[in-house]
Amino acid sequence: MKKKISIVTPCYNEEANVAELYRQVKVQFDALSTQYDYEHIFIDNASTDRTVEELKKLAAKDKNVKIIVNAMNFGHIRSPFYGLCQASGDAALLMVADLQDPPELIPQFLQQWENGHRVVIGIKNKSKENPIMYGIRTSFYKLIKAISETRQIENFTGFGLYDQTFIRLLRSIDDPYPYMRGLVAEYGGDLGEVYYTQPKRLHGKTHNNFYTLYDMAMLGFVNHSKVPLRMASFIGFISSAIGMIVALIYLVYKLFYWDSFQLGFAPLIIGVFLFASVQLFFLGIVGEYVGSILTQVRRRPLVIERERVNFDDDNSPSLK
Protein backbone atom coordinates (compact mmCIF):
# COMPACT_ATOMS: atom_id res chain seq x y z
CA MET A 1 0.00 0.00 0.00
CA LYS A 2 1.34 3.38 -1.02
CA LYS A 3 2.00 6.02 1.60
CA LYS A 4 0.48 9.47 1.32
CA ILE A 5 2.58 12.64 1.56
CA SER A 6 1.11 16.09 2.14
CA ILE A 7 2.93 19.08 0.70
CA VAL A 8 1.90 22.21 2.61
CA THR A 9 2.60 25.61 1.04
CA PRO A 10 1.66 28.88 2.75
CA CYS A 11 1.36 31.74 0.28
CA TYR A 12 0.58 35.42 0.09
CA ASN A 13 0.59 37.33 -3.21
CA GLU A 14 2.48 34.61 -5.06
CA GLU A 15 0.53 34.58 -8.33
CA ALA A 16 3.74 34.30 -10.37
CA ASN A 17 5.13 31.35 -8.42
CA VAL A 18 2.37 28.94 -7.39
CA ALA A 19 1.89 27.29 -10.79
CA GLU A 20 5.62 26.65 -11.20
CA LEU A 21 5.90 25.28 -7.68
CA TYR A 22 2.92 22.97 -8.35
CA ARG A 23 4.57 21.77 -11.57
CA GLN A 24 7.92 21.04 -9.95
CA VAL A 25 6.33 19.19 -7.02
CA LYS A 26 4.22 17.14 -9.43
CA VAL A 27 7.32 16.18 -11.41
CA GLN A 28 8.89 14.80 -8.25
CA PHE A 29 5.86 12.74 -7.27
CA ASP A 30 5.28 11.47 -10.80
CA ALA A 31 8.74 9.92 -10.50
CA LEU A 32 7.79 8.48 -7.08
CA SER A 33 4.27 7.36 -8.04
CA THR A 34 4.92 3.67 -7.40
CA GLN A 35 5.65 4.41 -3.72
CA TYR A 36 3.64 7.47 -2.79
CA ASP A 37 0.38 9.29 -3.29
CA TYR A 38 0.35 12.97 -2.48
CA GLU A 39 -1.76 16.03 -1.86
CA HIS A 40 -0.60 19.62 -2.27
CA ILE A 41 -2.25 21.95 0.25
CA PHE A 42 -1.94 25.65 -0.45
CA ILE A 43 -3.01 27.90 2.43
CA ASP A 44 -3.52 31.43 1.14
CA ASN A 45 -3.24 34.29 3.61
CA ALA A 46 -5.91 36.52 1.98
CA SER A 47 -3.82 37.48 -1.05
CA THR A 48 -4.68 40.73 -2.78
CA ASP A 49 -3.44 39.63 -6.22
CA ARG A 50 -4.55 36.71 -8.44
CA THR A 51 -2.97 33.95 -6.32
CA VAL A 52 -6.31 32.36 -5.39
CA GLU A 53 -7.50 32.45 -9.02
CA GLU A 54 -4.31 30.71 -10.14
CA LEU A 55 -4.71 28.09 -7.41
CA LYS A 56 -8.33 27.42 -8.36
CA LYS A 57 -7.28 26.81 -11.96
CA LEU A 58 -4.82 24.20 -10.72
CA ALA A 59 -7.37 22.65 -8.37
CA ALA A 60 -9.94 22.35 -11.18
CA LYS A 61 -7.50 20.25 -13.20
CA ASP A 62 -5.92 18.25 -10.39
CA LYS A 63 -7.78 16.97 -7.32
CA ASN A 64 -4.46 16.55 -5.55
CA VAL A 65 -4.39 20.32 -5.21
CA LYS A 66 -6.26 21.52 -2.13
CA ILE A 67 -6.79 25.12 -1.13
CA ILE A 68 -7.51 26.87 2.16
CA VAL A 69 -8.26 30.57 1.82
CA ASN A 70 -8.02 32.58 5.03
CA ALA A 71 -10.66 35.16 5.86
CA MET A 72 -7.91 37.73 6.44
CA ASN A 73 -4.13 37.89 6.68
CA PHE A 74 -3.21 36.04 9.87
CA GLY A 75 0.52 36.60 9.48
CA HIS A 76 3.59 34.52 8.77
CA ILE A 77 3.51 32.62 12.08
CA ARG A 78 -0.02 31.29 12.42
CA SER A 79 -1.01 30.50 8.85
CA PRO A 80 1.81 27.99 8.04
CA PHE A 81 1.33 26.24 11.39
CA TYR A 82 -2.41 25.92 10.80
CA GLY A 83 -1.87 24.63 7.27
CA LEU A 84 0.53 21.97 8.50
CA CYS A 85 -2.04 20.81 11.04
CA GLN A 86 -4.54 20.21 8.20
CA ALA A 87 -2.30 17.64 6.51
CA SER A 88 -3.82 14.15 6.29
CA GLY A 89 -0.79 12.33 4.87
CA ASP A 90 1.46 9.86 6.62
CA ALA A 91 3.95 12.73 6.60
CA ALA A 92 3.81 16.39 5.59
CA LEU A 93 6.45 18.54 3.95
CA LEU A 94 6.28 22.28 4.62
CA MET A 95 7.72 24.42 1.83
CA VAL A 96 7.30 28.04 0.80
CA ALA A 97 5.75 29.21 -2.46
CA ASP A 98 8.70 31.19 -3.85
CA LEU A 99 10.79 28.08 -4.71
CA GLN A 100 13.51 29.00 -2.22
CA ASP A 101 12.73 25.61 -0.69
CA PRO A 102 13.85 23.43 -3.66
CA PRO A 103 11.31 20.71 -4.63
CA GLU A 104 14.10 18.55 -6.04
CA LEU A 105 15.08 17.79 -2.44
CA ILE A 106 11.82 15.93 -1.80
CA PRO A 107 13.34 12.44 -2.48
CA GLN A 108 16.11 13.15 0.06
CA PHE A 109 13.58 14.10 2.73
CA LEU A 110 11.54 10.98 2.02
CA GLN A 111 14.61 8.75 2.16
CA GLN A 112 15.59 10.03 5.60
CA TRP A 113 12.00 9.66 6.79
CA GLU A 114 11.95 6.07 5.55
CA ASN A 115 15.21 5.52 7.45
CA GLY A 116 13.37 6.19 10.69
CA HIS A 117 13.56 9.93 11.37
CA ARG A 118 10.23 11.29 12.58
CA VAL A 119 11.26 14.82 11.57
CA VAL A 120 13.65 15.72 8.73
CA ILE A 121 14.73 19.35 8.53
CA GLY A 122 16.25 21.40 5.75
CA ILE A 123 19.34 23.39 6.75
CA LYS A 124 20.56 26.08 4.38
CA ASN A 125 24.34 26.05 4.72
CA LYS A 126 24.62 28.51 1.82
CA SER A 127 22.29 31.08 0.31
CA LYS A 128 22.09 33.13 -2.87
CA GLU A 129 20.01 35.80 -1.14
CA ASN A 130 21.34 39.23 -0.19
CA PRO A 131 24.59 38.52 1.75
CA ILE A 132 23.75 41.22 4.31
CA MET A 133 20.38 39.64 5.10
CA TYR A 134 21.94 36.18 5.19
CA GLY A 135 24.54 37.47 7.64
CA ILE A 136 21.86 39.02 9.86
CA ARG A 137 19.83 35.80 9.87
CA THR A 138 22.92 33.71 10.65
CA SER A 139 23.83 36.01 13.54
CA PHE A 140 20.29 35.69 14.92
CA TYR A 141 20.44 31.89 14.80
CA LYS A 142 23.75 31.90 16.66
CA LEU A 143 22.49 34.37 19.27
CA ILE A 144 19.27 32.53 20.08
CA LYS A 145 21.17 29.23 20.19
CA ALA A 146 23.61 30.77 22.68
CA ILE A 147 20.98 32.10 25.10
CA SER A 148 18.17 29.57 24.67
CA GLU A 149 17.26 27.21 27.48
CA THR A 150 16.36 24.51 24.95
CA ARG A 151 17.99 23.15 21.80
CA GLN A 152 17.92 25.47 18.79
CA ILE A 153 18.81 24.77 15.16
CA GLU A 154 20.94 27.13 13.11
CA ASN A 155 19.84 28.07 9.56
CA PHE A 156 16.54 26.21 9.83
CA THR A 157 13.54 28.13 8.47
CA GLY A 158 10.79 25.53 8.91
CA PHE A 159 11.40 23.76 5.59
CA GLY A 160 11.13 20.12 6.52
CA LEU A 161 9.23 16.85 6.56
CA TYR A 162 7.12 15.98 9.60
CA ASP A 163 5.67 12.58 10.40
CA GLN A 164 1.96 12.45 11.19
CA THR A 165 2.77 11.50 14.79
CA PHE A 166 4.62 14.81 15.16
CA ILE A 167 1.78 16.70 13.48
CA ARG A 168 -0.67 15.21 15.98
CA LEU A 169 1.59 16.56 18.70
CA LEU A 170 1.45 20.02 17.10
CA ARG A 171 -2.35 19.86 17.02
CA SER A 172 -2.39 19.13 20.75
CA ILE A 173 -0.34 22.25 21.58
CA ASP A 174 -2.68 25.02 22.72
CA ASP A 175 -0.66 28.01 21.55
CA PRO A 176 -2.29 30.86 19.57
CA TYR A 177 1.09 32.15 18.34
CA PRO A 178 3.42 29.12 18.04
CA TYR A 179 7.14 29.36 17.32
CA MET A 180 7.43 26.45 14.91
CA ARG A 181 11.22 26.36 14.73
CA GLY A 182 11.49 26.12 18.50
CA LEU A 183 8.84 23.40 18.72
CA VAL A 184 10.70 21.30 16.15
CA ALA A 185 13.98 21.70 18.03
CA GLU A 186 12.40 20.94 21.40
CA TYR A 187 10.09 18.04 20.51
CA GLY A 188 11.41 16.71 17.19
CA GLY A 189 13.69 14.12 18.77
CA ASP A 190 16.36 12.57 16.57
CA LEU A 191 16.28 14.90 13.58
CA GLY A 192 17.24 13.98 10.06
CA GLU A 193 19.05 16.75 8.18
CA VAL A 194 19.13 17.76 4.53
CA TYR A 195 21.66 20.46 3.64
CA TYR A 196 21.06 22.74 0.68
CA THR A 197 21.96 26.03 -0.94
CA GLN A 198 18.99 28.39 -0.84
CA PRO A 199 18.33 29.77 -4.34
CA LYS A 200 17.14 33.27 -5.14
CA ARG A 201 13.42 33.98 -5.22
CA LEU A 202 12.06 33.01 -8.65
CA HIS A 203 9.55 35.84 -9.17
CA GLY A 204 8.26 38.81 -7.20
CA LYS A 205 9.56 40.37 -4.02
CA THR A 206 9.90 38.84 -0.60
CA HIS A 207 7.19 39.73 1.92
CA ASN A 208 9.63 39.52 4.81
CA ASN A 209 10.51 42.97 6.06
CA PHE A 210 12.24 44.31 9.15
CA TYR A 211 9.06 43.99 11.22
CA THR A 212 8.34 40.35 10.30
CA LEU A 213 11.96 39.37 10.93
CA TYR A 214 11.95 41.23 14.25
CA ASP A 215 8.66 39.55 15.17
CA MET A 216 10.14 36.12 14.50
CA ALA A 217 13.30 36.94 16.44
CA MET A 218 11.47 38.23 19.52
CA LEU A 219 9.07 35.28 19.44
CA GLY A 220 12.07 32.98 19.60
CA PHE A 221 13.59 34.90 22.50
CA VAL A 222 10.48 35.12 24.69
CA ASN A 223 9.51 31.48 24.07
CA HIS A 224 12.87 29.93 24.80
CA SER A 225 14.94 32.19 27.05
CA LYS A 226 14.71 34.28 30.21
CA VAL A 227 18.18 35.70 29.62
CA PRO A 228 16.95 39.14 28.40
CA LEU A 229 14.93 39.58 31.60
CA ARG A 230 17.84 38.51 33.77
CA MET A 231 20.17 40.82 31.86
CA ALA A 232 17.96 43.70 32.96
CA SER A 233 18.52 42.78 36.59
CA PHE A 234 22.26 42.22 36.19
CA ILE A 235 22.87 45.39 34.19
CA GLY A 236 20.72 47.38 36.59
CA PHE A 237 22.77 46.11 39.52
CA ILE A 238 26.10 46.75 37.77
CA SER A 239 25.01 50.23 36.64
CA SER A 240 23.92 51.09 40.17
CA ALA A 241 27.28 49.95 41.53
CA ILE A 242 29.19 51.95 38.93
CA GLY A 243 27.04 55.01 39.62
CA MET A 244 27.70 54.71 43.36
CA ILE A 245 31.47 54.38 42.83
CA VAL A 246 31.58 57.36 40.47
CA ALA A 247 29.53 59.42 42.94
CA LEU A 248 31.93 58.59 45.79
CA ILE A 249 34.94 59.47 43.63
CA TYR A 250 33.40 62.83 42.76
CA LEU A 251 32.53 63.46 46.40
CA VAL A 252 36.05 62.72 47.64
CA TYR A 253 37.60 64.76 44.84
CA LYS A 254 35.33 67.69 45.63
CA LEU A 255 36.17 67.54 49.35
CA PHE A 256 39.90 67.69 48.65
CA TYR A 257 39.69 70.30 45.88
CA TRP A 258 36.63 72.31 46.96
CA ASP A 259 37.58 75.60 45.32
CA SER A 260 39.16 74.38 42.10
CA PHE A 261 37.09 71.34 41.10
CA GLN A 262 34.08 72.06 38.89
CA LEU A 263 31.69 69.21 38.11
CA GLY A 264 30.27 70.65 34.89
CA PHE A 265 27.08 69.66 33.05
CA ALA A 266 28.53 67.18 30.55
CA PRO A 267 28.89 64.20 32.96
CA LEU A 268 25.38 64.82 34.30
CA ILE A 269 23.79 64.97 30.84
CA ILE A 270 25.69 61.91 29.60
CA GLY A 271 24.78 59.96 32.74
CA VAL A 272 21.10 60.86 32.54
CA PHE A 273 20.78 59.87 28.87
CA LEU A 274 22.80 56.67 29.36
CA PHE A 275 20.68 55.38 32.22
CA ALA A 276 17.43 56.53 30.56
CA SER A 277 18.31 54.65 27.36
CA VAL A 278 19.16 51.48 29.32
CA GLN A 279 15.85 51.72 31.18
CA LEU A 280 13.86 52.20 27.97
CA PHE A 281 15.64 49.28 26.30
CA PHE A 282 14.80 46.87 29.06
CA LEU A 283 11.30 48.28 29.41
CA GLY A 284 10.86 47.24 25.77
CA ILE A 285 12.19 43.75 26.59
CA VAL A 286 9.71 43.41 29.46
CA GLY A 287 7.00 44.66 27.10
CA GLU A 288 7.75 41.83 24.66
CA TYR A 289 7.23 39.24 27.40
CA VAL A 290 4.04 40.95 28.57
CA GLY A 291 2.79 41.07 24.98
CA SER A 292 3.47 37.35 24.60
CA ILE A 293 1.48 36.65 27.76
CA LEU A 294 -1.38 38.80 26.46
CA THR A 295 -1.43 36.83 23.20
CA GLN A 296 -1.65 33.58 25.15
CA VAL A 297 -4.47 34.62 27.50
CA ARG A 298 -6.67 35.96 24.70
CA ARG A 299 -7.02 32.44 23.30
CA ARG A 300 -7.91 33.64 19.81
CA PRO A 301 -8.03 31.09 16.96
CA LEU A 302 -4.97 30.54 14.79
CA VAL A 303 -6.88 31.11 11.56
CA ILE A 304 -10.44 31.72 10.40
CA GLU A 305 -11.11 30.13 7.02
CA ARG A 306 -13.10 31.75 4.25
CA GLU A 307 -13.10 28.85 1.81
CA ARG A 308 -11.82 25.33 1.16
CA VAL A 309 -11.36 23.66 -2.21
CA ASN A 310 -11.01 19.91 -2.94
CA PHE A 311 -11.17 18.87 0.72
CA ASP A 312 -13.23 15.89 1.84
CA ASP A 313 -14.87 17.40 4.94
CA ASP A 314 -15.50 14.00 6.50
CA ASN A 315 -11.80 13.08 6.51
CA SER A 316 -10.10 16.45 6.86
CA PRO A 317 -8.16 16.78 10.10
CA SER A 318 -9.03 19.62 12.41
CA LEU A 319 -7.05 21.65 14.90
CA LYS A 320 -8.52 21.14 18.34
CSV table of C-alpha atoms in Angstrom, one decimal:
chain,number,residue,atom,x,y,z
A,1,MET,CA,0.0,0.0,0.0
A,2,LYS,CA,1.3,3.4,-1.0
A,3,LYS,CA,2.0,6.0,1.6
A,4,LYS,CA,0.5,9.5,1.3
A,5,ILE,CA,2.6,12.6,1.6
A,6,SER,CA,1.1,16.1,2.1
A,7,ILE,CA,2.9,19.1,0.7
A,8,VAL,CA,1.9,22.2,2.6
A,9,THR,CA,2.6,25.6,1.0
A,10,PRO,CA,1.7,28.9,2.7
A,11,CYS,CA,1.4,31.7,0.3
A,12,TYR,CA,0.6,35.4,0.1
A,13,ASN,CA,0.6,37.3,-3.2
A,14,GLU,CA,2.5,34.6,-5.1
A,15,GLU,CA,0.5,34.6,-8.3
A,16,ALA,CA,3.7,34.3,-10.4
A,17,ASN,CA,5.1,31.3,-8.4
A,18,VAL,CA,2.4,28.9,-7.4
A,19,ALA,CA,1.9,27.3,-10.8
A,20,GLU,CA,5.6,26.7,-11.2
A,21,LEU,CA,5.9,25.3,-7.7
A,22,TYR,CA,2.9,23.0,-8.4
A,23,ARG,CA,4.6,21.8,-11.6
A,24,GLN,CA,7.9,21.0,-9.9
A,25,VAL,CA,6.3,19.2,-7.0
A,26,LYS,CA,4.2,17.1,-9.4
A,27,VAL,CA,7.3,16.2,-11.4
A,28,GLN,CA,8.9,14.8,-8.2
A,29,PHE,CA,5.9,12.7,-7.3
A,30,ASP,CA,5.3,11.5,-10.8
A,31,ALA,CA,8.7,9.9,-10.5
A,32,LEU,CA,7.8,8.5,-7.1
A,33,SER,CA,4.3,7.4,-8.0
A,34,THR,CA,4.9,3.7,-7.4
A,35,GLN,CA,5.7,4.4,-3.7
A,36,TYR,CA,3.6,7.5,-2.8
A,37,ASP,CA,0.4,9.3,-3.3
A,38,TYR,CA,0.3,13.0,-2.5
A,39,GLU,CA,-1.8,16.0,-1.9
A,40,HIS,CA,-0.6,19.6,-2.3
A,41,ILE,CA,-2.3,22.0,0.3
A,42,PHE,CA,-1.9,25.7,-0.4
A,43,ILE,CA,-3.0,27.9,2.4
A,44,ASP,CA,-3.5,31.4,1.1
A,45,ASN,CA,-3.2,34.3,3.6
A,46,ALA,CA,-5.9,36.5,2.0
A,47,SER,CA,-3.8,37.5,-1.1
A,48,THR,CA,-4.7,40.7,-2.8
A,49,ASP,CA,-3.4,39.6,-6.2
A,50,ARG,CA,-4.5,36.7,-8.4
A,51,THR,CA,-3.0,34.0,-6.3
A,52,VAL,CA,-6.3,32.4,-5.4
A,53,GLU,CA,-7.5,32.5,-9.0
A,54,GLU,CA,-4.3,30.7,-10.1
A,55,LEU,CA,-4.7,28.1,-7.4
A,56,LYS,CA,-8.3,27.4,-8.4
A,57,LYS,CA,-7.3,26.8,-12.0
A,58,LEU,CA,-4.8,24.2,-10.7
A,59,ALA,CA,-7.4,22.6,-8.4
A,60,ALA,CA,-9.9,22.4,-11.2
A,61,LYS,CA,-7.5,20.3,-13.2
A,62,ASP,CA,-5.9,18.2,-10.4
A,63,LYS,CA,-7.8,17.0,-7.3
A,64,ASN,CA,-4.5,16.5,-5.5
A,65,VAL,CA,-4.4,20.3,-5.2
A,66,LYS,CA,-6.3,21.5,-2.1
A,67,ILE,CA,-6.8,25.1,-1.1
A,68,ILE,CA,-7.5,26.9,2.2
A,69,VAL,CA,-8.3,30.6,1.8
A,70,ASN,CA,-8.0,32.6,5.0
A,71,ALA,CA,-10.7,35.2,5.9
A,72,MET,CA,-7.9,37.7,6.4
A,73,ASN,CA,-4.1,37.9,6.7
A,74,PHE,CA,-3.2,36.0,9.9
A,75,GLY,CA,0.5,36.6,9.5
A,76,HIS,CA,3.6,34.5,8.8
A,77,ILE,CA,3.5,32.6,12.1
A,78,ARG,CA,0.0,31.3,12.4
A,79,SER,CA,-1.0,30.5,8.9
A,80,PRO,CA,1.8,28.0,8.0
A,81,PHE,CA,1.3,26.2,11.4
A,82,TYR,CA,-2.4,25.9,10.8
A,83,GLY,CA,-1.9,24.6,7.3
A,84,LEU,CA,0.5,22.0,8.5
A,85,CYS,CA,-2.0,20.8,11.0
A,86,GLN,CA,-4.5,20.2,8.2
A,87,ALA,CA,-2.3,17.6,6.5
A,88,SER,CA,-3.8,14.2,6.3
A,89,GLY,CA,-0.8,12.3,4.9
A,90,ASP,CA,1.5,9.9,6.6
A,91,ALA,CA,3.9,12.7,6.6
A,92,ALA,CA,3.8,16.4,5.6
A,93,LEU,CA,6.5,18.5,4.0
A,94,LEU,CA,6.3,22.3,4.6
A,95,MET,CA,7.7,24.4,1.8
A,96,VAL,CA,7.3,28.0,0.8
A,97,ALA,CA,5.8,29.2,-2.5
A,98,ASP,CA,8.7,31.2,-3.9
A,99,LEU,CA,10.8,28.1,-4.7
A,100,GLN,CA,13.5,29.0,-2.2
A,101,ASP,CA,12.7,25.6,-0.7
A,102,PRO,CA,13.8,23.4,-3.7
A,103,PRO,CA,11.3,20.7,-4.6
A,104,GLU,CA,14.1,18.5,-6.0
A,105,LEU,CA,15.1,17.8,-2.4
A,106,ILE,CA,11.8,15.9,-1.8
A,107,PRO,CA,13.3,12.4,-2.5
A,108,GLN,CA,16.1,13.2,0.1
A,109,PHE,CA,13.6,14.1,2.7
A,110,LEU,CA,11.5,11.0,2.0
A,111,GLN,CA,14.6,8.8,2.2
A,112,GLN,CA,15.6,10.0,5.6
A,113,TRP,CA,12.0,9.7,6.8
A,114,GLU,CA,12.0,6.1,5.6
A,115,ASN,CA,15.2,5.5,7.4
A,116,GLY,CA,13.4,6.2,10.7
A,117,HIS,CA,13.6,9.9,11.4
A,118,ARG,CA,10.2,11.3,12.6
A,119,VAL,CA,11.3,14.8,11.6
A,120,VAL,CA,13.6,15.7,8.7
A,121,ILE,CA,14.7,19.4,8.5
A,122,GLY,CA,16.2,21.4,5.7
A,123,ILE,CA,19.3,23.4,6.7
A,124,LYS,CA,20.6,26.1,4.4
A,125,ASN,CA,24.3,26.1,4.7
A,126,LYS,CA,24.6,28.5,1.8
A,127,SER,CA,22.3,31.1,0.3
A,128,LYS,CA,22.1,33.1,-2.9
A,129,GLU,CA,20.0,35.8,-1.1
A,130,ASN,CA,21.3,39.2,-0.2
A,131,PRO,CA,24.6,38.5,1.7
A,132,ILE,CA,23.8,41.2,4.3
A,133,MET,CA,20.4,39.6,5.1
A,134,TYR,CA,21.9,36.2,5.2
A,135,GLY,CA,24.5,37.5,7.6
A,136,ILE,CA,21.9,39.0,9.9
A,137,ARG,CA,19.8,35.8,9.9
A,138,THR,CA,22.9,33.7,10.7
A,139,SER,CA,23.8,36.0,13.5
A,140,PHE,CA,20.3,35.7,14.9
A,141,TYR,CA,20.4,31.9,14.8
A,142,LYS,CA,23.7,31.9,16.7
A,143,LEU,CA,22.5,34.4,19.3
A,144,ILE,CA,19.3,32.5,20.1
A,145,LYS,CA,21.2,29.2,20.2
A,146,ALA,CA,23.6,30.8,22.7
A,147,ILE,CA,21.0,32.1,25.1
A,148,SER,CA,18.2,29.6,24.7
A,149,GLU,CA,17.3,27.2,27.5
A,150,THR,CA,16.4,24.5,25.0
A,151,ARG,CA,18.0,23.1,21.8
A,152,GLN,CA,17.9,25.5,18.8
A,153,ILE,CA,18.8,24.8,15.2
A,154,GLU,CA,20.9,27.1,13.1
A,155,ASN,CA,19.8,28.1,9.6
A,156,PHE,CA,16.5,26.2,9.8
A,157,THR,CA,13.5,28.1,8.5
A,158,GLY,CA,10.8,25.5,8.9
A,159,PHE,CA,11.4,23.8,5.6
A,160,GLY,CA,11.1,20.1,6.5
A,161,LEU,CA,9.2,16.9,6.6
A,162,TYR,CA,7.1,16.0,9.6
A,163,ASP,CA,5.7,12.6,10.4
A,164,GLN,CA,2.0,12.5,11.2
A,165,THR,CA,2.8,11.5,14.8
A,166,PHE,CA,4.6,14.8,15.2
A,167,ILE,CA,1.8,16.7,13.5
A,168,ARG,CA,-0.7,15.2,16.0
A,169,LEU,CA,1.6,16.6,18.7
A,170,LEU,CA,1.5,20.0,17.1
A,171,ARG,CA,-2.4,19.9,17.0
A,172,SER,CA,-2.4,19.1,20.7
A,173,ILE,CA,-0.3,22.3,21.6
A,174,ASP,CA,-2.7,25.0,22.7
A,175,ASP,CA,-0.7,28.0,21.5
A,176,PRO,CA,-2.3,30.9,19.6
A,177,TYR,CA,1.1,32.1,18.3
A,178,PRO,CA,3.4,29.1,18.0
A,179,TYR,CA,7.1,29.4,17.3
A,180,MET,CA,7.4,26.5,14.9
A,181,ARG,CA,11.2,26.4,14.7
A,182,GLY,CA,11.5,26.1,18.5
A,183,LEU,CA,8.8,23.4,18.7
A,184,VAL,CA,10.7,21.3,16.1
A,185,ALA,CA,14.0,21.7,18.0
A,186,GLU,CA,12.4,20.9,21.4
A,187,TYR,CA,10.1,18.0,20.5
A,188,GLY,CA,11.4,16.7,17.2
A,189,GLY,CA,13.7,14.1,18.8
A,190,ASP,CA,16.4,12.6,16.6
A,191,LEU,CA,16.3,14.9,13.6
A,192,GLY,CA,17.2,14.0,10.1
A,193,GLU,CA,19.0,16.7,8.2
A,194,VAL,CA,19.1,17.8,4.5
A,195,TYR,CA,21.7,20.5,3.6
A,196,TYR,CA,21.1,22.7,0.7
A,197,THR,CA,22.0,26.0,-0.9
A,198,GLN,CA,19.0,28.4,-0.8
A,199,PRO,CA,18.3,29.8,-4.3
A,200,LYS,CA,17.1,33.3,-5.1
A,201,ARG,CA,13.4,34.0,-5.2
A,202,LEU,CA,12.1,33.0,-8.6
A,203,HIS,CA,9.5,35.8,-9.2
A,204,GLY,CA,8.3,38.8,-7.2
A,205,LYS,CA,9.6,40.4,-4.0
A,206,THR,CA,9.9,38.8,-0.6
A,207,HIS,CA,7.2,39.7,1.9
A,208,ASN,CA,9.6,39.5,4.8
A,209,ASN,CA,10.5,43.0,6.1
A,210,PHE,CA,12.2,44.3,9.2
A,211,TYR,CA,9.1,44.0,11.2
A,212,THR,CA,8.3,40.4,10.3
A,213,LEU,CA,12.0,39.4,10.9
A,214,TYR,CA,12.0,41.2,14.2
A,215,ASP,CA,8.7,39.5,15.2
A,216,MET,CA,10.1,36.1,14.5
A,217,ALA,CA,13.3,36.9,16.4
A,218,MET,CA,11.5,38.2,19.5
A,219,LEU,CA,9.1,35.3,19.4
A,220,GLY,CA,12.1,33.0,19.6
A,221,PHE,CA,13.6,34.9,22.5
A,222,VAL,CA,10.5,35.1,24.7
A,223,ASN,CA,9.5,31.5,24.1
A,224,HIS,CA,12.9,29.9,24.8
A,225,SER,CA,14.9,32.2,27.0
A,226,LYS,CA,14.7,34.3,30.2
A,227,VAL,CA,18.2,35.7,29.6
A,228,PRO,CA,17.0,39.1,28.4
A,229,LEU,CA,14.9,39.6,31.6
A,230,ARG,CA,17.8,38.5,33.8
A,231,MET,CA,20.2,40.8,31.9
A,232,ALA,CA,18.0,43.7,33.0
A,233,SER,CA,18.5,42.8,36.6
A,234,PHE,CA,22.3,42.2,36.2
A,235,ILE,CA,22.9,45.4,34.2
A,236,GLY,CA,20.7,47.4,36.6
A,237,PHE,CA,22.8,46.1,39.5
A,238,ILE,CA,26.1,46.7,37.8
A,239,SER,CA,25.0,50.2,36.6
A,240,SER,CA,23.9,51.1,40.2
A,241,ALA,CA,27.3,50.0,41.5
A,242,ILE,CA,29.2,52.0,38.9
A,243,GLY,CA,27.0,55.0,39.6
A,244,MET,CA,27.7,54.7,43.4
A,245,ILE,CA,31.5,54.4,42.8
A,246,VAL,CA,31.6,57.4,40.5
A,247,ALA,CA,29.5,59.4,42.9
A,248,LEU,CA,31.9,58.6,45.8
A,249,ILE,CA,34.9,59.5,43.6
A,250,TYR,CA,33.4,62.8,42.8
A,251,LEU,CA,32.5,63.5,46.4
A,252,VAL,CA,36.1,62.7,47.6
A,253,TYR,CA,37.6,64.8,44.8
A,254,LYS,CA,35.3,67.7,45.6
A,255,LEU,CA,36.2,67.5,49.4
A,256,PHE,CA,39.9,67.7,48.6
A,257,TYR,CA,39.7,70.3,45.9
A,258,TRP,CA,36.6,72.3,47.0
A,259,ASP,CA,37.6,75.6,45.3
A,260,SER,CA,39.2,74.4,42.1
A,261,PHE,CA,37.1,71.3,41.1
A,262,GLN,CA,34.1,72.1,38.9
A,263,LEU,CA,31.7,69.2,38.1
A,264,GLY,CA,30.3,70.7,34.9
A,265,PHE,CA,27.1,69.7,33.1
A,266,ALA,CA,28.5,67.2,30.5
A,267,PRO,CA,28.9,64.2,33.0
A,268,LEU,CA,25.4,64.8,34.3
A,269,ILE,CA,23.8,65.0,30.8
A,270,ILE,CA,25.7,61.9,29.6
A,271,GLY,CA,24.8,60.0,32.7
A,272,VAL,CA,21.1,60.9,32.5
A,273,PHE,CA,20.8,59.9,28.9
A,274,LEU,CA,22.8,56.7,29.4
A,275,PHE,CA,20.7,55.4,32.2
A,276,ALA,CA,17.4,56.5,30.6
A,277,SER,CA,18.3,54.6,27.4
A,278,VAL,CA,19.2,51.5,29.3
A,279,GLN,CA,15.9,51.7,31.2
A,280,LEU,CA,13.9,52.2,28.0
A,281,PHE,CA,15.6,49.3,26.3
A,282,PHE,CA,14.8,46.9,29.1
A,283,LEU,CA,11.3,48.3,29.4
A,284,GLY,CA,10.9,47.2,25.8
A,285,ILE,CA,12.2,43.7,26.6
A,286,VAL,CA,9.7,43.4,29.5
A,287,GLY,CA,7.0,44.7,27.1
A,288,GLU,CA,7.8,41.8,24.7
A,289,TYR,CA,7.2,39.2,27.4
A,290,VAL,CA,4.0,41.0,28.6
A,291,GLY,CA,2.8,41.1,25.0
A,292,SER,CA,3.5,37.4,24.6
A,293,ILE,CA,1.5,36.6,27.8
A,294,LEU,CA,-1.4,38.8,26.5
A,295,THR,CA,-1.4,36.8,23.2
A,296,GLN,CA,-1.7,33.6,25.2
A,297,VAL,CA,-4.5,34.6,27.5
A,298,ARG,CA,-6.7,36.0,24.7
A,299,ARG,CA,-7.0,32.4,23.3
A,300,ARG,CA,-7.9,33.6,19.8
A,301,PRO,CA,-8.0,31.1,17.0
A,302,LEU,CA,-5.0,30.5,14.8
A,303,VAL,CA,-6.9,31.1,11.6
A,304,ILE,CA,-10.4,31.7,10.4
A,305,GLU,CA,-11.1,30.1,7.0
A,306,ARG,CA,-13.1,31.7,4.3
A,307,GLU,CA,-13.1,28.9,1.8
A,308,ARG,CA,-11.8,25.3,1.2
A,309,VAL,CA,-11.4,23.7,-2.2
A,310,ASN,CA,-11.0,19.9,-2.9
A,311,PHE,CA,-11.2,18.9,0.7
A,312,ASP,CA,-13.2,15.9,1.8
A,313,ASP,CA,-14.9,17.4,4.9
A,314,ASP,CA,-15.5,14.0,6.5
A,315,ASN,CA,-11.8,13.1,6.5
A,316,SER,CA,-10.1,16.5,6.9
A,317,PRO,CA,-8.2,16.8,10.1
A,318,SER,CA,-9.0,19.6,12.4
A,319,LEU,CA,-7.1,21.7,14.9
A,320,LYS,CA,-8.5,21.1,18.3
